[in-house]
PDB file of C-alpha atoms in Angstrom:
ATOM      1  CA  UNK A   1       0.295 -16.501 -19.384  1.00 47.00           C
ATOM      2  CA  UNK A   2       0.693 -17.019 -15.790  1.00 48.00           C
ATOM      3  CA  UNK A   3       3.966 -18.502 -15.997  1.00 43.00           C
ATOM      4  CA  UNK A   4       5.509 -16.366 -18.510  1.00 39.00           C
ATOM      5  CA  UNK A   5       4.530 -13.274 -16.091  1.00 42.00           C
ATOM      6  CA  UNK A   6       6.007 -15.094 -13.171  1.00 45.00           C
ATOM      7  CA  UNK A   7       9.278 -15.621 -15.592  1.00 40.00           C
ATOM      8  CA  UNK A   8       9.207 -11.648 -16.674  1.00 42.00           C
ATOM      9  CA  UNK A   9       9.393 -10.320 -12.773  1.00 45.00           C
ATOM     10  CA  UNK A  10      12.135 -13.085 -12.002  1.00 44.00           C
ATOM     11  CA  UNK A  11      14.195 -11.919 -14.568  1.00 43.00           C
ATOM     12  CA  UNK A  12      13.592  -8.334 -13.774  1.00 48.00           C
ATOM     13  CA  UNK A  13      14.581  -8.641 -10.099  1.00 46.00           C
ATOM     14  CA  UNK A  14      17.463 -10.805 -11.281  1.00 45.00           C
ATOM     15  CA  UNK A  15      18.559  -8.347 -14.045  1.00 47.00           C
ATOM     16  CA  UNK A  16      18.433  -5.328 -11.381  1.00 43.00           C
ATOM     17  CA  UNK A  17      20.940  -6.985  -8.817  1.00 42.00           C
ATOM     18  CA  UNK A  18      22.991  -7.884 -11.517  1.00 45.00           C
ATOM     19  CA  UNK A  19      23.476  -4.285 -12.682  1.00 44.00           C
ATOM     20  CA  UNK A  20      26.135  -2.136 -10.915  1.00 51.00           C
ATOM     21  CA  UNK A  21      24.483   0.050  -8.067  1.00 72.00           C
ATOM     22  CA  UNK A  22      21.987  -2.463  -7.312  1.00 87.00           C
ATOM     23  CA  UNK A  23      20.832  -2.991  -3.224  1.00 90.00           C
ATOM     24  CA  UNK A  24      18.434  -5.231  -1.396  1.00 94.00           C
ATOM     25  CA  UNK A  25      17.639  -4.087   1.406  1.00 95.00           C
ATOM     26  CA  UNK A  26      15.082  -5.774   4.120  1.00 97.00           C
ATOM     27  CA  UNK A  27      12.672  -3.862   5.334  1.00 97.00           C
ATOM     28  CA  UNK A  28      11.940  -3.236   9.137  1.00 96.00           C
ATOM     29  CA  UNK A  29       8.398  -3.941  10.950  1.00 95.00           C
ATOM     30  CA  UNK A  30       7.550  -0.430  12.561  1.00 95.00           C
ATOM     31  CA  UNK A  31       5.717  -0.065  15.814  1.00 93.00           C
ATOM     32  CA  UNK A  32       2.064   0.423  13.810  1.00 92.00           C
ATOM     33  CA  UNK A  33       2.426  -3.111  12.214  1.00 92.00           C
ATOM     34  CA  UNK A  34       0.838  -5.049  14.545  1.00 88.00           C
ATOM     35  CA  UNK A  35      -2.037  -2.461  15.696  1.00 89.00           C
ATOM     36  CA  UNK A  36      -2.862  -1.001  12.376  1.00 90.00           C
ATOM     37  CA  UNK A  37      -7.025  -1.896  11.548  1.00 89.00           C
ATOM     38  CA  UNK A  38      -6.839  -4.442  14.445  1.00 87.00           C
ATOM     39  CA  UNK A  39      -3.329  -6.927  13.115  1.00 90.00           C
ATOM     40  CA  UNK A  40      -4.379  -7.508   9.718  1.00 92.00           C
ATOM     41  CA  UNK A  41      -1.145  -6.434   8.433  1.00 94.00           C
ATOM     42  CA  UNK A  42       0.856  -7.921  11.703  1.00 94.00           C
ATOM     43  CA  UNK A  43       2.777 -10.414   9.517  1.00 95.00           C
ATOM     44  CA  UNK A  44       3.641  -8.383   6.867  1.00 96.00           C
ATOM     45  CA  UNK A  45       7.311  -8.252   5.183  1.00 97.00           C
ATOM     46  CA  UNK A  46       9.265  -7.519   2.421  1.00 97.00           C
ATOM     47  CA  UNK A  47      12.281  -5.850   0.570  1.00 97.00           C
ATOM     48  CA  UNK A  48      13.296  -3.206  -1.684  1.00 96.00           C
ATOM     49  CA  UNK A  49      15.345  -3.069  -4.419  1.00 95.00           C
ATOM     50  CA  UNK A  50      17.063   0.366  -5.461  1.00 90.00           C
ATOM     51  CA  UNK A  51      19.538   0.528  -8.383  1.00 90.00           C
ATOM     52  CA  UNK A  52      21.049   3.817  -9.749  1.00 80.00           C
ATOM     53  CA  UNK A  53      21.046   3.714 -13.150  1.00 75.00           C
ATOM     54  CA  UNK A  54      23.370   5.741 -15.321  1.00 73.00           C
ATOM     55  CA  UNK A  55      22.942   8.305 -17.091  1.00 69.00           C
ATOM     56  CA  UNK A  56      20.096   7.356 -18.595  1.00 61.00           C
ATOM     57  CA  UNK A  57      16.114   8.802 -18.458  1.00 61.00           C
ATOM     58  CA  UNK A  58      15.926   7.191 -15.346  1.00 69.00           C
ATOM     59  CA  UNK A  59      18.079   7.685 -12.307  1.00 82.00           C
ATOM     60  CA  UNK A  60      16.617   5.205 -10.360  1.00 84.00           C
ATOM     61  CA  UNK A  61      14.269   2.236 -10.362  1.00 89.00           C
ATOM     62  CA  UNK A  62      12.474   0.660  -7.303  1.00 92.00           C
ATOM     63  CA  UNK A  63      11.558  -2.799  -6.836  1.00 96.00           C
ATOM     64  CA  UNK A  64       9.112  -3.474  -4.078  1.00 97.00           C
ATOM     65  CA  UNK A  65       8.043  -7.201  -2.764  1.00 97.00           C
ATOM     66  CA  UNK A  66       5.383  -7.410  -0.096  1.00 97.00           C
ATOM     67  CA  UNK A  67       4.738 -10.925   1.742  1.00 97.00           C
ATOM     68  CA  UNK A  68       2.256 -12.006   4.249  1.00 97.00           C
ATOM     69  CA  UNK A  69       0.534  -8.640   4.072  1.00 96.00           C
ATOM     70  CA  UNK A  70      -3.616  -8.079   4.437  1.00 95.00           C
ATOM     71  CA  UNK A  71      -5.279  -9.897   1.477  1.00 96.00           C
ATOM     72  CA  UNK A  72      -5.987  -7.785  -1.354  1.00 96.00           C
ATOM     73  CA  UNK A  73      -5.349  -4.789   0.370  1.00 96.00           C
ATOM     74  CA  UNK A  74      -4.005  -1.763  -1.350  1.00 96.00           C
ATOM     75  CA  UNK A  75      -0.493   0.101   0.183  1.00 96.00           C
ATOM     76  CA  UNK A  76       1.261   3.236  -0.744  1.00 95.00           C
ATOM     77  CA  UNK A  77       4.802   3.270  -1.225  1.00 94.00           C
ATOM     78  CA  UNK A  78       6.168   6.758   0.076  1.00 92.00           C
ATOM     79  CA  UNK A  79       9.669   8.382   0.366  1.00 89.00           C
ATOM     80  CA  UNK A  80      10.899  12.131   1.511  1.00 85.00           C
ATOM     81  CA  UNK A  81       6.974  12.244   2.327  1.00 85.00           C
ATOM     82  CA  UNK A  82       6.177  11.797  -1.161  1.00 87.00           C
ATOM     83  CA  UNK A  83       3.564   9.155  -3.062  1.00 90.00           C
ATOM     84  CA  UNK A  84       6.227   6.828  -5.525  1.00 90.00           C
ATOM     85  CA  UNK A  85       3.340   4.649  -6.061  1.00 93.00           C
ATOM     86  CA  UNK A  86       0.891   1.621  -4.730  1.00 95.00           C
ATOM     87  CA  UNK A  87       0.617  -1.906  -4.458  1.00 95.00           C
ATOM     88  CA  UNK A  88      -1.847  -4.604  -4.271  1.00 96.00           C
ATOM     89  CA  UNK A  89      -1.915  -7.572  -2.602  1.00 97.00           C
ATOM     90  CA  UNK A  90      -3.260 -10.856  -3.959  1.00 97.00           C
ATOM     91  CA  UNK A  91      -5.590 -13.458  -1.939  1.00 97.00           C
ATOM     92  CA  UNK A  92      -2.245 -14.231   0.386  1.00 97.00           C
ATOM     93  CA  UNK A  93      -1.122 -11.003   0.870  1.00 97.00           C
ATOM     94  CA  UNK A  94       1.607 -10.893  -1.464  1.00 98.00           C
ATOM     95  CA  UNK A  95       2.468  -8.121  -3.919  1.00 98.00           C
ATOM     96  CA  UNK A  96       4.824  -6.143  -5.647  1.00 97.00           C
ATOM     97  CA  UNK A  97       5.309  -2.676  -7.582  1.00 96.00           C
ATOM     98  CA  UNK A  98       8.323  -1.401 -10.077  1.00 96.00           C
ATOM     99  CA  UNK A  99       8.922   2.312  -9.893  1.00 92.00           C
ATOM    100  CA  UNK A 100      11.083   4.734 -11.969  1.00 89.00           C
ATOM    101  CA  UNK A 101      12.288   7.540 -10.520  1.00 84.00           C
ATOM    102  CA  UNK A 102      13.485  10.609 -12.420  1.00 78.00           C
ATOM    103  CA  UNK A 103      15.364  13.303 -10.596  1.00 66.00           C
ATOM    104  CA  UNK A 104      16.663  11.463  -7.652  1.00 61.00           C
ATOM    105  CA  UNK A 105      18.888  14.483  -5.940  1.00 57.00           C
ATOM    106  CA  UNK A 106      15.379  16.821  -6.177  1.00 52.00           C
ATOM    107  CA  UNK A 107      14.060  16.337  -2.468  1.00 53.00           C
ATOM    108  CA  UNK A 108      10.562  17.252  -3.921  1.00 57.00           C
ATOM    109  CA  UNK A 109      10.350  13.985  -6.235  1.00 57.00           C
ATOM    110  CA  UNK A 110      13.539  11.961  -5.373  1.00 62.00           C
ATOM    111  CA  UNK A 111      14.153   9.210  -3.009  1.00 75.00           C
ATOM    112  CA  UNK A 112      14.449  10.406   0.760  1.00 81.00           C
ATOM    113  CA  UNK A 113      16.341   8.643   3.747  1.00 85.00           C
ATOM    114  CA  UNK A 114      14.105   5.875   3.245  1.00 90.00           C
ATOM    115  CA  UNK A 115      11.053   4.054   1.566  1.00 91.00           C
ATOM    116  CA  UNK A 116       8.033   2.804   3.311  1.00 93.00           C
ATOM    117  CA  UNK A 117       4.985   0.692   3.094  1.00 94.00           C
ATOM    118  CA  UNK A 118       1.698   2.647   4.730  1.00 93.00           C
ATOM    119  CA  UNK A 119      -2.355   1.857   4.794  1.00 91.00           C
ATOM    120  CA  UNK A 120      -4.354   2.419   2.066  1.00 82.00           C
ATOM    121  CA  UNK A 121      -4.892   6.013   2.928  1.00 76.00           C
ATOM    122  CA  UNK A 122      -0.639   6.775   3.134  1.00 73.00           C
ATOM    123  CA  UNK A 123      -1.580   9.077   6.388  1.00 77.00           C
ATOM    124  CA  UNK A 124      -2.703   6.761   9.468  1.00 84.00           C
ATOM    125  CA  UNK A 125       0.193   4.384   9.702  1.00 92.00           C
ATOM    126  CA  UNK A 126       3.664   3.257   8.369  1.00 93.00           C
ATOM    127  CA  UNK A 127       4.091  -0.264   8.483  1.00 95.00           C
ATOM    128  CA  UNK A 128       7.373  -1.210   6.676  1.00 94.00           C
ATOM    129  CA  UNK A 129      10.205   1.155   6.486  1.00 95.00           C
ATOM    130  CA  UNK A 130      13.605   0.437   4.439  1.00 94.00           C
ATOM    131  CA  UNK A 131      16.423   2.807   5.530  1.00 92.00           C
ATOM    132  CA  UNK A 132      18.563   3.661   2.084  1.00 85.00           C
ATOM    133  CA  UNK A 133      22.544   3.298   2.009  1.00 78.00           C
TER     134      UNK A 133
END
């Protein structure tokens, strides 16, 4: 079962870059990293994934990897200043989330400048920010 979940999210990340639209983008360590709840999350990295789809019921999906975060510590994933979802880690720190996103040129639900990675609480501090082309 393991494996065969390992296989599925491979071949979803692979499928997404191989559709047209699809970015990686790396995101950047911001300044509360290292201080947030004394450094546990000082080491944390990942990337996002945004591809446009078309026309469909979807306009765009969202794939989020986490590495060398706090251990099974929950994040929310936030854009324009609103909630797209959470993730949690696993006993090293890594984890991932999928998101759809419907209405991607409404400012209210869409995808802003940006997507970031904040505390469990999505108020006290951003962590990980990935600026959007």
């Amino acid at each position: 079962m393991k494996k065969t979940t390992i296989l599925l999210a491979v071949t979803t990340i692979l499928c997404s870059l191989a559709l047209a639209g699809a970015v990686k983008i790396e995101m950047i360590a911001q300044p509360a990293l290292a201080t947030a709840e004394e450094g546990v999350h000082a080491n944390a990295n990942g990337f996002v994934i945004v591809n446009q789809t078309p026309d469909g019921a979807v306009d765009a999906t969202v794939q989020i990897q986490l590495r060398d975060g706090a251990p099974e510590y929950t994040y929310v994933v936030k854009s324009a200043s609103v909630v797209l979802g959470e993730l949690t880690t696993n006993k090293v720190g890594n984890g991932g989330c999928h998101i759809n996103i419907a209405n991607v040129t409404d400012e209210e639900d869409g995808l802003g400048a940006a997507v970031n990675i904040w505390t469990s609480d999505g108020t006290t501090a951003r962590l990980l920010r990935a600026f959007l082309p």
